[in-house]
PDB file of C-alpha atoms in Angstrom:
ATOM      1  CA  GLY A   1      11.149  19.928   5.492  1.00  0.00           C
ATOM      2  CA  LYS A   2       8.698  17.287   4.224  1.00  0.00           C
ATOM      3  CA  LYS A   3       9.961  13.853   3.174  1.00  0.00           C
ATOM      4  CA  VAL A   4       8.829  12.829  -0.294  1.00  0.00           C
ATOM      5  CA  HIS A   5       9.317   9.858  -2.609  1.00  0.00           C
ATOM      6  CA  GLN A   6       9.254   9.107  -6.330  1.00  0.00           C
ATOM      7  CA  ILE A   7       5.672   7.789  -6.672  1.00  0.00           C
ATOM      8  CA  ILE A   8       3.683  10.565  -8.329  1.00  0.00           C
ATOM      9  CA  ASP A   9      -0.068  10.955  -7.860  1.00  0.00           C
ATOM     10  CA  PRO A  10      -1.407  11.521 -11.381  1.00  0.00           C
ATOM     11  CA  ALA A  11      -4.239  13.665 -10.009  1.00  0.00           C
ATOM     12  CA  THR A  12      -1.906  16.197  -8.359  1.00  0.00           C
ATOM     13  CA  LEU A  13       1.438  15.626 -10.136  1.00  0.00           C
ATOM     14  CA  TYR A  14       3.076  15.669  -6.684  1.00  0.00           C
ATOM     15  CA  PRO A  15       4.361  12.722  -4.650  1.00  0.00           C
ATOM     16  CA  ALA A  16       1.450  10.625  -3.376  1.00  0.00           C
ATOM     17  CA  ASP A  17       0.862  11.072   0.339  1.00  0.00           C
ATOM     18  CA  TYR A  18      -1.967   8.755   1.370  1.00  0.00           C
ATOM     19  CA  TYR A  19       0.441   6.398   3.148  1.00  0.00           C
ATOM     20  CA  GLN A  20       3.692   6.308   5.074  1.00  0.00           C
ATOM     21  CA  SER A  21       4.516   2.927   3.606  1.00  0.00           C
ATOM     22  CA  VAL A  22       3.072   0.227   1.349  1.00  0.00           C
ATOM     23  CA  THR A  23       4.247  -3.381   1.113  1.00  0.00           C
ATOM     24  CA  VAL A  24       3.061  -5.450  -1.844  1.00  0.00           C
ATOM     25  CA  ILE A  25       3.398  -9.219  -2.269  1.00  0.00           C
ATOM     26  CA  VAL A  26       2.907 -10.649  -5.771  1.00  0.00           C
ATOM     27  CA  GLU A  27       4.239 -13.618  -7.745  1.00  0.00           C
ATOM     28  CA  ASP A  28       6.394 -11.544 -10.091  1.00  0.00           C
ATOM     29  CA  SER A  29       8.573  -8.492  -9.355  1.00  0.00           C
ATOM     30  CA  GLY A  30       7.350  -6.850 -12.564  1.00  0.00           C
ATOM     31  CA  GLU A  31       3.814  -7.029 -11.197  1.00  0.00           C
ATOM     32  CA  ALA A  32       4.977  -5.274  -8.026  1.00  0.00           C
ATOM     33  CA  ILE A  33       6.391  -2.406 -10.045  1.00  0.00           C
ATOM     34  CA  ALA A  34       3.143  -2.136 -12.011  1.00  0.00           C
ATOM     35  CA  PHE A  35       1.202  -2.151  -8.745  1.00  0.00           C
ATOM     36  CA  ASN A  36       2.854   1.115  -7.637  1.00  0.00           C
ATOM     37  CA  LEU A  37      -0.393   2.758  -8.715  1.00  0.00           C
ATOM     38  CA  ALA A  38      -1.935   1.458  -5.477  1.00  0.00           C
ATOM     39  CA  VAL A  39      -0.005   4.016  -3.457  1.00  0.00           C
ATOM     40  CA  THR A  40      -1.699   6.824  -5.350  1.00  0.00           C
ATOM     41  CA  LEU A  41      -5.217   5.565  -4.564  1.00  0.00           C
ATOM     42  CA  PRO A  42      -7.355   6.039  -1.448  1.00  0.00           C
ATOM     43  CA  LEU A  43      -7.342   2.933   0.769  1.00  0.00           C
ATOM     44  CA  GLU A  44     -10.592   1.273  -0.336  1.00  0.00           C
ATOM     45  CA  GLU A  45      -9.690   1.748  -3.998  1.00  0.00           C
ATOM     46  CA  ALA A  46      -6.177   0.435  -3.331  1.00  0.00           C
ATOM     47  CA  LYS A  47      -7.570  -2.675  -1.594  1.00  0.00           C
ATOM     48  CA  LYS A  48      -9.863  -3.313  -4.559  1.00  0.00           C
ATOM     49  CA  ALA A  49      -6.953  -2.894  -6.985  1.00  0.00           C
ATOM     50  CA  ALA A  50      -4.872  -5.349  -4.943  1.00  0.00           C
ATOM     51  CA  GLN A  51      -7.678  -7.890  -4.962  1.00  0.00           C
ATOM     52  CA  GLU A  52      -8.163  -7.535  -8.717  1.00  0.00           C
ATOM     53  CA  ALA A  53      -4.413  -7.923  -9.289  1.00  0.00           C
ATOM     54  CA  GLY A  54      -4.163 -11.012  -7.075  1.00  0.00           C
ATOM     55  CA  ALA A  55      -1.776  -9.135  -4.773  1.00  0.00           C
ATOM     56  CA  GLU A  56      -1.521  -9.008  -1.004  1.00  0.00           C
ATOM     57  CA  ALA A  57      -0.632  -5.657   0.518  1.00  0.00           C
ATOM     58  CA  LEU A  58      -0.093  -3.791   3.767  1.00  0.00           C
ATOM     59  CA  TRP A  59      -0.566  -0.034   4.149  1.00  0.00           C
ATOM     60  CA  VAL A  60       0.762   2.173   6.949  1.00  0.00           C
ATOM     61  CA  LEU A  61      -1.491   5.214   6.961  1.00  0.00           C
ATOM     62  CA  GLN A  62      -0.460   8.754   7.876  1.00  0.00           C
ATOM     63  CA  ASP A  63      -2.000   8.366  11.364  1.00  0.00           C
ATOM     64  CA  ASP A  64       0.177   5.259  12.029  1.00  0.00           C
ATOM     65  CA  THR A  65      -2.723   2.812  11.671  1.00  0.00           C
ATOM     66  CA  VAL A  66      -2.154  -0.299   9.596  1.00  0.00           C
ATOM     67  CA  ALA A  67      -4.477  -1.841   7.003  1.00  0.00           C
ATOM     68  CA  TYR A  68      -3.924  -4.959   4.933  1.00  0.00           C
ATOM     69  CA  THR A  69      -5.596  -7.322   2.495  1.00  0.00           C
ATOM     70  CA  ASP A  70      -7.312 -10.430   3.798  1.00  0.00           C
ATOM     71  CA  GLY A  71      -4.527 -12.757   2.664  1.00  0.00           C
ATOM     72  CA  TYR A  72      -1.578 -10.675   3.871  1.00  0.00           C
ATOM     73  CA  LEU A  73      -1.249 -12.444   7.231  1.00  0.00           C
ATOM     74  CA  ALA A  74      -0.495 -15.725   5.479  1.00  0.00           C
ATOM     75  CA  TYR A  75       2.835 -14.122   4.553  1.00  0.00           C
ATOM     76  CA  SER A  76       3.580 -11.966   7.589  1.00  0.00           C
ATOM     77  CA  LYS A  77       2.506 -12.589  11.171  1.00  0.00           C
ATOM     78  CA  ASN A  78       3.682  -9.236  12.510  1.00  0.00           C
ATOM     79  CA  TYR A  79       4.521  -5.738  11.528  1.00  0.00           C
ATOM     80  CA  GLY A  80       7.074  -3.664  13.359  1.00  0.00           C
ATOM     81  CA  GLY A  81       7.294  -6.263  16.133  1.00  0.00           C
ATOM     82  CA  ALA A  82       3.599  -5.944  17.049  1.00  0.00           C
ATOM     83  CA  ALA A  83       0.933  -8.463  16.122  1.00  0.00           C
ATOM     84  CA  LEU A  84      -1.500  -7.314  13.476  1.00  0.00           C
ATOM     85  CA  ASN A  85      -5.193  -7.391  14.173  1.00  0.00           C
TER      86      ASN A  85
END
């Protein structure tokens, strides 16, 4: 009864489950595919990986809270109809 996706956590070999959703903004679509690793990392590690990759990202955590990189708001002023803070 649990929804799963195709991104596999290499530590568990099961679908990663840190987040409900991840949005990644990069210059090249190939970079976005390569950045899928960020959904298998804990949030602080994922933010660091995004920064190192020059990506902006938004994470919806399992408890419905939202986290994002510092530059994300330059691309999106809201999420789900509610202003981000």
